[in-house]
Coordinates of C-alpha atoms in Angstrom, one line a residue:
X1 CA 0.0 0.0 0.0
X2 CA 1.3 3.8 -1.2
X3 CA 2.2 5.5 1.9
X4 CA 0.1 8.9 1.6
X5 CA 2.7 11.2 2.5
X6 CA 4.4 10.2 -0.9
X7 CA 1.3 10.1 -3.2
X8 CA 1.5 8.3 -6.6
X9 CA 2.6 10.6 -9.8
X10 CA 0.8 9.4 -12.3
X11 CA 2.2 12.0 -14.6
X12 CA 4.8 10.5 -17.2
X13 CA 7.7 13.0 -17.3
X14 CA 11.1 13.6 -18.9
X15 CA 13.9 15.7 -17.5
X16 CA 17.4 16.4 -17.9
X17 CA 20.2 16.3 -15.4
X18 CA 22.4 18.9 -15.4
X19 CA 24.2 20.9 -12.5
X20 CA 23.8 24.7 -12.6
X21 CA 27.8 25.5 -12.7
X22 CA 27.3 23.3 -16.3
X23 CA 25.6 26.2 -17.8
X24 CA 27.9 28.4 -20.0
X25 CA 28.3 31.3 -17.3
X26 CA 27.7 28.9 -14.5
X27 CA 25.3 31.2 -12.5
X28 CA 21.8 31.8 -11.5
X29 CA 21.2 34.4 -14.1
X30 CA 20.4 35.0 -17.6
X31 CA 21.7 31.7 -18.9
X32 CA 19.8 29.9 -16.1
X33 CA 16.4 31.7 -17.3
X34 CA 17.6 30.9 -20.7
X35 CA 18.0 26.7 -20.3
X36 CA 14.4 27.1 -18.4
X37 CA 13.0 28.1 -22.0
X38 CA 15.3 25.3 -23.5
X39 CA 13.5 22.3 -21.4
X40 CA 10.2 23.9 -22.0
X41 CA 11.1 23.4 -25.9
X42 CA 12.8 20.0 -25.6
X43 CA 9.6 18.7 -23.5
X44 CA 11.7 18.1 -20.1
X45 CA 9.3 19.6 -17.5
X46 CA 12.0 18.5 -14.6
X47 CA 15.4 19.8 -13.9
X48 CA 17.9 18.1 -12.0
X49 CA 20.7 20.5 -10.5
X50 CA 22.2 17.9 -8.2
X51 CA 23.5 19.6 -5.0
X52 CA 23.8 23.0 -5.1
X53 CA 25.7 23.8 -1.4
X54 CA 28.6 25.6 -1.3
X55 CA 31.8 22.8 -2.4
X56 CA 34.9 23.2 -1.0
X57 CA 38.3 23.5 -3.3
X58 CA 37.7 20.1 -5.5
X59 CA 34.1 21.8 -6.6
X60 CA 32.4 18.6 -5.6
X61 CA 29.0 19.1 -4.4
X62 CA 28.8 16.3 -2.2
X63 CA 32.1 17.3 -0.3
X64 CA 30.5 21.0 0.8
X65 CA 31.2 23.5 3.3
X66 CA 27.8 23.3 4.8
X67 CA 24.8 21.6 4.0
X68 CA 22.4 24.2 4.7
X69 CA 24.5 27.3 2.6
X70 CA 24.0 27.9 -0.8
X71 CA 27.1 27.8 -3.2
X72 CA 27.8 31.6 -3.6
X73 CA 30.1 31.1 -7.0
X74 CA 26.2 30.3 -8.7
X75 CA 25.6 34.3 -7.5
X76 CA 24.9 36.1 -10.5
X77 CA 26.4 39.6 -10.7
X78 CA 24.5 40.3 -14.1
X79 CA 21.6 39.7 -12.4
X80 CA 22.3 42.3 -9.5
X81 CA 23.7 44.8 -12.3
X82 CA 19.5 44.2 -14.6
X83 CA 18.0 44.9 -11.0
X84 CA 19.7 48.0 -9.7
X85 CA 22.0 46.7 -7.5
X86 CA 24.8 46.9 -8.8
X87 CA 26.9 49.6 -11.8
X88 CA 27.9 47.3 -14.9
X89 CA 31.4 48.8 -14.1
X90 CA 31.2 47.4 -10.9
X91 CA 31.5 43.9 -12.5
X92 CA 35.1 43.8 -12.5
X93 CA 34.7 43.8 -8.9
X94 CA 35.5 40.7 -6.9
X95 CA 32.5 38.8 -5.7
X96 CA 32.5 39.8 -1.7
X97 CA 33.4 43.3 -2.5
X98 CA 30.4 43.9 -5.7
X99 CA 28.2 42.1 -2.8
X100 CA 29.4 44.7 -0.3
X101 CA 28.3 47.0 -2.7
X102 CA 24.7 46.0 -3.4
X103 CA 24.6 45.2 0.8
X104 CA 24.9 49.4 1.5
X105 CA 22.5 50.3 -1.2
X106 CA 19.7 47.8 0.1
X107 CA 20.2 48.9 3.4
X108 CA 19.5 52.4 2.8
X109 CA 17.0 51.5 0.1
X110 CA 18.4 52.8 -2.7
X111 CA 18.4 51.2 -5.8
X112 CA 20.7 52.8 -9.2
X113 CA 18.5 52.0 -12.4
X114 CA 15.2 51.0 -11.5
X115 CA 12.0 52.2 -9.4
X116 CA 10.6 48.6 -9.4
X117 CA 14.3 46.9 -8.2
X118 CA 13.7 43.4 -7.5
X119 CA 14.3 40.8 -4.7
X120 CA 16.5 42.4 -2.3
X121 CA 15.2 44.5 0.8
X122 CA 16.9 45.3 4.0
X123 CA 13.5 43.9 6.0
X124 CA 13.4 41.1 3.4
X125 CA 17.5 40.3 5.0
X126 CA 16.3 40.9 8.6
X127 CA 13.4 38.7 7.9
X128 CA 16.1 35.9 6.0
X129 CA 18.4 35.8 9.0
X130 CA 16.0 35.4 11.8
X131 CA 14.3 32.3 9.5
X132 CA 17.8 30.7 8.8
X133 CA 19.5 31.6 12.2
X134 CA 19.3 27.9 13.1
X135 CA 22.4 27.1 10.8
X136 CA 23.2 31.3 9.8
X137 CA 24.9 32.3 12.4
X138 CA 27.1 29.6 13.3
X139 CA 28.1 29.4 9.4
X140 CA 29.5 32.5 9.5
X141 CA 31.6 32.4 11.9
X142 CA 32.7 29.3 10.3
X143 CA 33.2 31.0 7.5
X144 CA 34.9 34.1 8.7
X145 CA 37.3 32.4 11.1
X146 CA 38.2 29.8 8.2
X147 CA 39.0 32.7 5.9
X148 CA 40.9 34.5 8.7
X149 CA 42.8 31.0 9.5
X150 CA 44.5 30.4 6.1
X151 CA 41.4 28.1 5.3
X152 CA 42.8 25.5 7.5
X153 CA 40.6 22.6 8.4
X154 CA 38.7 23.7 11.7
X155 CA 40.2 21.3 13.5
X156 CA 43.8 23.3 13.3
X157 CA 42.4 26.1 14.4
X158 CA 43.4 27.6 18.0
X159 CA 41.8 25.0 20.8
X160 CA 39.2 27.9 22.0
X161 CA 37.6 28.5 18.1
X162 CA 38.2 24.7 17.8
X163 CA 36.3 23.8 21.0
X164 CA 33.8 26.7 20.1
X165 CA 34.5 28.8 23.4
X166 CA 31.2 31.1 24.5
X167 CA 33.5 33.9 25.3
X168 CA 36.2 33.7 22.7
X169 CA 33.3 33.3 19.9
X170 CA 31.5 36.2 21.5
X171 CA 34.7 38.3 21.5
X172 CA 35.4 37.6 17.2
X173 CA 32.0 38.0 16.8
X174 CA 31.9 42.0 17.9
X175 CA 35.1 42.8 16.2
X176 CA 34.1 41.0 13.0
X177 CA 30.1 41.8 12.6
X178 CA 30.6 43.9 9.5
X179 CA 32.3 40.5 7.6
X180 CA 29.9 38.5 9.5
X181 CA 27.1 40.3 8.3
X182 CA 28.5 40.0 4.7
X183 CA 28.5 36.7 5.1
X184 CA 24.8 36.3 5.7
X185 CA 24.5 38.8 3.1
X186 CA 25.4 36.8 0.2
X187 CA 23.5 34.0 1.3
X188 CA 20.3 36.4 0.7
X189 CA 21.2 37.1 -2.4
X190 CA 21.9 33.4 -3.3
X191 CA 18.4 32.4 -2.1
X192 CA 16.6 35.4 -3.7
X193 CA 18.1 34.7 -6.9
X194 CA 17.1 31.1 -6.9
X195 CA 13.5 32.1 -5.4
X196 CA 13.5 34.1 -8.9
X197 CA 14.8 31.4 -10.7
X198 CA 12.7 28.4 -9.0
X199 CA 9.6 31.0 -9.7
X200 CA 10.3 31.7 -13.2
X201 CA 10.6 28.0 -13.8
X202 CA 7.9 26.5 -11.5
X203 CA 5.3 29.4 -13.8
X204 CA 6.8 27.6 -17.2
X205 CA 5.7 24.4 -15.7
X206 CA 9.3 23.0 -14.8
X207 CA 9.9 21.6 -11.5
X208 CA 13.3 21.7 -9.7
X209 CA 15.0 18.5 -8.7
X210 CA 17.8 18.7 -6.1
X211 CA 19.9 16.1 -4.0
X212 CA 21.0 16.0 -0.3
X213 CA 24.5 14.0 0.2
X214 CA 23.9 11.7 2.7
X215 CA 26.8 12.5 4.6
X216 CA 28.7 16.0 5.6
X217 CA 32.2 16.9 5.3
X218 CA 34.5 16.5 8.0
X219 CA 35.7 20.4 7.3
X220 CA 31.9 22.0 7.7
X221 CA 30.0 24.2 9.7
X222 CA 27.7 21.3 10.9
X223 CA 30.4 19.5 12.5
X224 CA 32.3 22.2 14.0
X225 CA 28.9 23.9 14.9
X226 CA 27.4 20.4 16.3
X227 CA 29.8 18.1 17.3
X228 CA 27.6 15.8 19.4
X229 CA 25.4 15.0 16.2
X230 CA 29.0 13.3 15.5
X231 CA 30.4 10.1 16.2
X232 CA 33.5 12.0 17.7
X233 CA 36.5 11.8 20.6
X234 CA 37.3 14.3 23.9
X235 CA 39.2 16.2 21.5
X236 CA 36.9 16.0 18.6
X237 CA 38.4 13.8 16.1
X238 CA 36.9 11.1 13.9
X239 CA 36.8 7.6 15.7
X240 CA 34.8 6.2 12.6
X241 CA 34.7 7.1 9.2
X242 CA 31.6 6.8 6.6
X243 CA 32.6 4.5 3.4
X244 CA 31.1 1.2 1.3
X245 CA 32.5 -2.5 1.5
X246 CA 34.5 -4.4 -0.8
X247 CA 33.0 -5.0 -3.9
X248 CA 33.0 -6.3 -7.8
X249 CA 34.4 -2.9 -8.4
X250 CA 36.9 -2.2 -5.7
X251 CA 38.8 -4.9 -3.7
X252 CA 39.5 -2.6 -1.1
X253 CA 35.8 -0.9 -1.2
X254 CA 35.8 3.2 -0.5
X255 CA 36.7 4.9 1.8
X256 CA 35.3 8.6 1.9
X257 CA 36.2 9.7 4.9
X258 CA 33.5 11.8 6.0
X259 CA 32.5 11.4 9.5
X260 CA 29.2 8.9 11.3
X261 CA 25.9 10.4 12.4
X262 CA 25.4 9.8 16.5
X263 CA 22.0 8.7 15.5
X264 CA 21.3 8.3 19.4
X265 CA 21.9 12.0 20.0
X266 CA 20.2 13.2 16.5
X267 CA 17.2 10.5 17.2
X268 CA 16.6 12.1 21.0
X269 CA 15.8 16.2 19.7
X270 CA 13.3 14.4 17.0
X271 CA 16.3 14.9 14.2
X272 CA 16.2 18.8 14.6
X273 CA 19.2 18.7 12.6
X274 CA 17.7 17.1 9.5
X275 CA 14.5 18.8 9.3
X276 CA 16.5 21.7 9.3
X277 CA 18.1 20.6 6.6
X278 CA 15.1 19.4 4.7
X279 CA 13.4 22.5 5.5
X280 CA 16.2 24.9 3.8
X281 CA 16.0 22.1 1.0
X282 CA 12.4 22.1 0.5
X283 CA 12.5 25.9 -0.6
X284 CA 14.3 25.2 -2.9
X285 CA 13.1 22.3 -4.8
X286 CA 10.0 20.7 -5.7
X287 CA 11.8 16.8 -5.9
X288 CA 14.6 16.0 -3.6
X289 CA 17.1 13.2 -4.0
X290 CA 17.9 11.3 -0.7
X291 CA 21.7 10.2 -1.7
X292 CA 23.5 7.1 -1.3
X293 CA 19.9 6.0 0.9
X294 CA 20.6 2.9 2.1
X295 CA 22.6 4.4 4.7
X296 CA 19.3 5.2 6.1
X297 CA 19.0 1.6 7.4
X298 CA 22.3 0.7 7.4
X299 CA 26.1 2.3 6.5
X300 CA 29.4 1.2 6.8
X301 CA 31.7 2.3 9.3
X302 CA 35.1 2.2 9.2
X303 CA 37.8 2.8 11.8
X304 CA 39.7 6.1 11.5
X305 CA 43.2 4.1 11.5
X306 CA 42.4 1.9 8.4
X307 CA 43.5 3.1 5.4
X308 CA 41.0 1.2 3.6
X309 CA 37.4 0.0 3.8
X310 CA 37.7 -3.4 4.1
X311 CA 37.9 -3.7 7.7
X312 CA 34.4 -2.0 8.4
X313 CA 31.1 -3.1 9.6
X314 CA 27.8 -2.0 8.8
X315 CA 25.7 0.0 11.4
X316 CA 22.1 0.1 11.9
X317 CA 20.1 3.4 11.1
X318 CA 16.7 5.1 12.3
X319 CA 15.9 5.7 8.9
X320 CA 12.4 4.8 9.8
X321 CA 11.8 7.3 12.5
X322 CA 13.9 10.0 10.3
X323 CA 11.8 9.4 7.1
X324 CA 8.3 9.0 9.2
X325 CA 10.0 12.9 10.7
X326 CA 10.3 14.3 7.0
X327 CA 7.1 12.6 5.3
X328 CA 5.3 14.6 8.6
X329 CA 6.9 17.5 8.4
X330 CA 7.1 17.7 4.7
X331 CA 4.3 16.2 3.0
X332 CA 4.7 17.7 -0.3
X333 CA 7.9 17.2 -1.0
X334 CA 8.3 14.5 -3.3
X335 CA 11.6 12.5 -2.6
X336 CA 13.4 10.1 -4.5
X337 CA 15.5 7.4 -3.2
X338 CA 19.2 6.5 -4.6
X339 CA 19.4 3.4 -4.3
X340 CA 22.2 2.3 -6.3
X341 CA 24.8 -0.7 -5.7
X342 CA 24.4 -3.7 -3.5
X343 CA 20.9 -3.2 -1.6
X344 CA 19.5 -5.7 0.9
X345 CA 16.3 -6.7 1.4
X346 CA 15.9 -4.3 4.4
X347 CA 17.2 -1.4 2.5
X348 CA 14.1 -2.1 -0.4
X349 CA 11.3 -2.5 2.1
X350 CA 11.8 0.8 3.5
X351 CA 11.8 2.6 0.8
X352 CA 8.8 0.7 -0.2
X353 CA 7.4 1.6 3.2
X354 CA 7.5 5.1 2.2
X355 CA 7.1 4.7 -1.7
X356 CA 9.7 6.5 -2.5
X357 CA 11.0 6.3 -6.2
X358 CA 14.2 3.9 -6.9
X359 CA 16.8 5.0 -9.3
X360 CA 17.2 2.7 -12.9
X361 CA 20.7 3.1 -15.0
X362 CA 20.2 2.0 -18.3
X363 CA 24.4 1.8 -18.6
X364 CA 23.9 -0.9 -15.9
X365 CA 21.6 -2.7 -17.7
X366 CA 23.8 -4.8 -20.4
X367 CA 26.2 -7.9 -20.0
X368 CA 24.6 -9.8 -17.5
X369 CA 21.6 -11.6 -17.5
X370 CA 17.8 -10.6 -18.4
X371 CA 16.9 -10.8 -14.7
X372 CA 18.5 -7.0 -14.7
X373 CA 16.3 -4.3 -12.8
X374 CA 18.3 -1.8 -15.0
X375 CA 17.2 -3.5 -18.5
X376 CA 14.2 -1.3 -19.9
X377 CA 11.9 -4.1 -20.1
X378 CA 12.1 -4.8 -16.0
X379 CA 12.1 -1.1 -15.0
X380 CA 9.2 -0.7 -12.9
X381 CA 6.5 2.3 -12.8
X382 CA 7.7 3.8 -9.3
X383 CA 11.2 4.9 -10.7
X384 CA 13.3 7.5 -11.7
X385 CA 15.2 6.2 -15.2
X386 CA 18.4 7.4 -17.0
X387 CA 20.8 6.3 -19.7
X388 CA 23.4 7.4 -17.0
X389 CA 24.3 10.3 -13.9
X390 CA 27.3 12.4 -13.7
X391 CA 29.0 9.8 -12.0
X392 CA 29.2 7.9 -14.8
X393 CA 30.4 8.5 -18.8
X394 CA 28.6 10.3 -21.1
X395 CA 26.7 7.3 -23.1
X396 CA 28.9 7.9 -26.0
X397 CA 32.1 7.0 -23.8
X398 CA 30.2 4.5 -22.3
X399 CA 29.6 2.9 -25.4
X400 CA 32.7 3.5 -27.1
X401 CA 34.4 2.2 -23.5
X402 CA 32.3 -0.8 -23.5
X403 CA 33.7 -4.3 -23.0
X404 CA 32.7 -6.6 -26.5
X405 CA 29.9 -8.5 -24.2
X406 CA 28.5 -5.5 -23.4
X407 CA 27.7 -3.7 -27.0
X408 CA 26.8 -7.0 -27.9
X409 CA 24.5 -7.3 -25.5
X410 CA 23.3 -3.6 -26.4
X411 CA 23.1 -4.6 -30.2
X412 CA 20.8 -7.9 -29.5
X413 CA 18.5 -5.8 -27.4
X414 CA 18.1 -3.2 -30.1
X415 CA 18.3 -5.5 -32.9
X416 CA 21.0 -3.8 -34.7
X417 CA 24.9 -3.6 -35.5
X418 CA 25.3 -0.1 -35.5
X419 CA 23.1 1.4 -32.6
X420 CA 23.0 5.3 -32.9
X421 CA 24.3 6.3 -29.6
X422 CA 23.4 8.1 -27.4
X423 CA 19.7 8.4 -29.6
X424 CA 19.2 4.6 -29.2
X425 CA 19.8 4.9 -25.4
X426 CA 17.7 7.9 -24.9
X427 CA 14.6 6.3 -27.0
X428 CA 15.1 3.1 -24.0
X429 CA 15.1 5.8 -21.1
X430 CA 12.0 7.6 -22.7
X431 CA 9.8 4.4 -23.3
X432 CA 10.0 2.7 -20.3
X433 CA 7.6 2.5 -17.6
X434 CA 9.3 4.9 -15.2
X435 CA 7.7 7.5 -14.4
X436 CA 10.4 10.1 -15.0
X437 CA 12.9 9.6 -16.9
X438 CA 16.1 11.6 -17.3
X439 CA 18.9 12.5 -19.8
X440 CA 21.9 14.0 -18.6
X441 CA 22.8 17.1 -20.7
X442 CA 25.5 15.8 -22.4
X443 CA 23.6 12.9 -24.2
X444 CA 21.3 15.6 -25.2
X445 CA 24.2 17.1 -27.0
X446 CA 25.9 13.2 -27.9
X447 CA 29.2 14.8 -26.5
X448 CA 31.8 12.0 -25.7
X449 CA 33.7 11.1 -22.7
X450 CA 35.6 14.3 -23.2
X451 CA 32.3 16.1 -21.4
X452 CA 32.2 13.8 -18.1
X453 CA 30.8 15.4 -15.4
X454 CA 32.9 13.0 -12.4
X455 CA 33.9 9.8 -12.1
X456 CA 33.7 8.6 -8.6
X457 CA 37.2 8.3 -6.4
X458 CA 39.2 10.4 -7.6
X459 CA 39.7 14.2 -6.9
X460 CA 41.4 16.1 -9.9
X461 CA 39.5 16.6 -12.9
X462 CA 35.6 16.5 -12.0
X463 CA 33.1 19.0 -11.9
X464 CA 34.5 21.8 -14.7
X465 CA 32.1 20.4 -17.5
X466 CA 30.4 23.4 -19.2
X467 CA 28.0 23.4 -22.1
X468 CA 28.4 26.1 -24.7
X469 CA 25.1 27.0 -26.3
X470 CA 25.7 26.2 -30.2
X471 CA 26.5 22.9 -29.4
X472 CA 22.8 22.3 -28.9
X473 CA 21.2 22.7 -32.5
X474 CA 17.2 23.2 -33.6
X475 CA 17.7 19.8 -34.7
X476 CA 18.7 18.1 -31.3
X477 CA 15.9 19.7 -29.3
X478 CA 13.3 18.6 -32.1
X479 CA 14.7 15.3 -32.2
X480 CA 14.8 15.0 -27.9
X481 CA 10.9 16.4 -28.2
X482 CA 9.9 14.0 -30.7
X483 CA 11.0 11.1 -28.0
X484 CA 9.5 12.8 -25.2
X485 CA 6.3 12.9 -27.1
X486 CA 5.9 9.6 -28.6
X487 CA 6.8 8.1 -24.9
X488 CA 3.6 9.9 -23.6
X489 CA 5.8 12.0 -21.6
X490 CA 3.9 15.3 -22.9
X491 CA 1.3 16.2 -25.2
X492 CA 2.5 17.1 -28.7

């Protein structure tokens, strides 16, 4: 039975997958309005960003400075400059000091170019800060004392920031309120411009689809701010560290590093710290991908003094009490379950317990047997499908990449020699029974391996994939639509 906190979609859809720093200028301004017209045109009513929180030096998303903050490099100064904010000679400006900028004309009210300025109010900021203060305040001081301690992971900080002294916190926080103020600053702009955005694109009919990394970063706000929520020594160090086992793919399973939950301590406030989290999520999307989600029953925890994951063991979860929480708190939110990779039993009845979507990979689909979930034909209503994520290849790489028993494989299926890649793949994603299906941008644009977004364990190379718009021709978005439409995915 459909738990009613997660009511059925029966609405077919199609959507593409593509994070906002992957747009030409990589910000929340006019190219961002611009790709909302594109999906309208191509027939994808749903928008995947993936994370959007603020990354630290590697630009991953799931490796973020907090998980409440908003990634301030997506700030658009165009936009600020189009709503009076800001002089287009101002633009040369770096980012904290054009912000500093727009901050003293809000706060005496004065916009430059326009009577009808937009967004930005000095009440609206007031109003901003006292809703987000929860995680606000103790992000910027994070933020400020990182900045003024080389960037240094917190936990090299002096012992009384590190141990988050009352008086020695209250003494930076009167010398620095002007930068600490800043800080809040920007993150009011970063929400107002993807209010904007989210509006503009919610009124066209798209819906916003985001994702929340199962874990935190070690180096974050939420750990140094809330240590107890942390499996964590006297002096504040990891004892345990979150990773996956051994597996067909790794002998020595991964190790990530980021630190355990004390689901005992979060479990006995009534997970205040998630619904937080959820809450500052839930203004900004309309779908919400739970991350790596079967460590909601279980995850595997590995000692702090192995250099690998093999010598780990799993650890129960709440996840039932934490998702019973959300679907409460938050019942229209729709949320999606990733539920990739080896997945017991247990892990598949609660997310059936709270109907949450599953996740189908049609590059996981060939070379094995036809017992696959991932092959089109076993793909099951209650599912988000794609040809692949950005943690894997573009499905031209994929392809071309393949091992011989693989394209085989693909060529049986399609009945055909020479399969037209990534087309054939997309036509799969689009005509089976999922629900929603997705495309990652660079299918849309059958770009090679060249364009990968991230491939998982590693650190150098990922995340600078940006599309340029004549690579997407009138002929691509007619040929996309045409798939969306004969899939029943929209009407004409």
């Amino acid at each position: 039975m459909l738990n009613q906190s997660q009511p059925k979609n029966h609405t077919r859809q199609a959507g593409v997958l593509m994070h906002v720093t992957s747009l030409p200028d990589g910000q929340l301004g006019p190219d961002a309005y611009r790709f909302v017209d594109k999906l309208v045109e191509l027939g994808a009513l749903v928008w995947q960003t993936l994370p959007v929180n603020m990354p630290h030096g590697d630009q991953s998303p799931y490796q973020s400075v907090s998980a409440h903050a908003g990634h301030v490099g997506m700030i658009s100064p165009q936009q600020l400059v189009e709503q009076g904010w800001c002089l287009h000679d101002e633009l040369n400006l770096s980012l904290p000091a054009l912000i500093d900028k727009a901050m003293r004309r809000v706060q005496s009210g004065g916009a430059l170019s326009r009577a009808d300025s937009e967004g930005l109010t000095w009440s609206g900021f007031a109003r901003f800060c006292q809703t987000h203060q929860y995680w606000l305040e103790d992000f910027a001081l994070f933020l400020s004392l990182r900045e003024n301690h080389g960037f240094q992971s917190w936990q090299q900080w002096p012992q009384a920031y590190r141990m988050r002294d009352p008086q020695a916190l209250h003494a930076y926080t009167a010398i620095h309120q002007e930068k600490l103020t800043l800080i809040k600053f920007t993150q009011y702009v970063f929400f107002q411009q993807w209010a904007q955005l989210k509006a503009y694109a919610n009124l066209r009919g798209v819906q916003l689809f985001g994702d929340i990394p199962i874990f935190v970063a070690y180096d974050s706000a939420d750990v140094w701010a809330q240590p107890a929520a942390f499996k964590l020594d006297a002096n504040l160090d990891m004892t345990v560290v979150a990773g996956v086992p051994p597996d067909y793919f790794s002998e020595t399973g991964q190790r990530w590093g980021n630190p355990h939950y004390d689901w005992v301590t979060m479990q006995a406030d009534g997970f205040k710290w998630w619904l937080g989290r959820i809450a500052v999520q839930s203004t900004l999307f309309d779908i919400l991908r739970i991350d790596h989600f079967r460590g909601l029953q279980a995850a595997w925890e590995i000692p702090v003094s192995e250099p690998t994951a093999i010598n780990g063991s799993w650890q129960e979860a709440p996840g039932d009490a934490l998702l019973k929480a959300i679907t409460v708190q938050f019942p229209v939110l729709r949320l999606v379950a990733e539920d990739l990779g080896i997945i017991t039993p247990e892990v598949d009845a609660l997310r059936h317990a709270y109907a949450l979507p599953g996740m189908k990979i049609l590059q996981f689909a060939f070379g094995g047997g036809e017992d696959n979930p991932y092959l089109p034909a076993n793909i099951e209503e209650n599912s988000v499908a794609y040809t692949g994520t950005h943690d894997n290849d573009t499905t031209v790489g994929w392809y071309q990449s393949a091992p011989e028993h693989v394209r085989q494989h693909v060529q049986h299926y399609l009945a055909t020699d020479t399969p037209d890649m990534p087309a054939a793949l997309v036509q799969l994603v689009m005509q089976s029974s999922a629900d929603l299906a997705i495309v990652p941008m660079q299918d849309i644009l059958g770009l090679d391996g060249a364009a990968r977004m991230n491939t998982p364990g590693t650190v150098d190379g990922n995340w600078g994939w940006r599309m340029q718009w004549s690579q997407l021709t009138t002929e691509q978005v007619y040929a996309f639509r045409q798939m969306v439409s004969e899939s029943g995915r929209i009407d004409g």
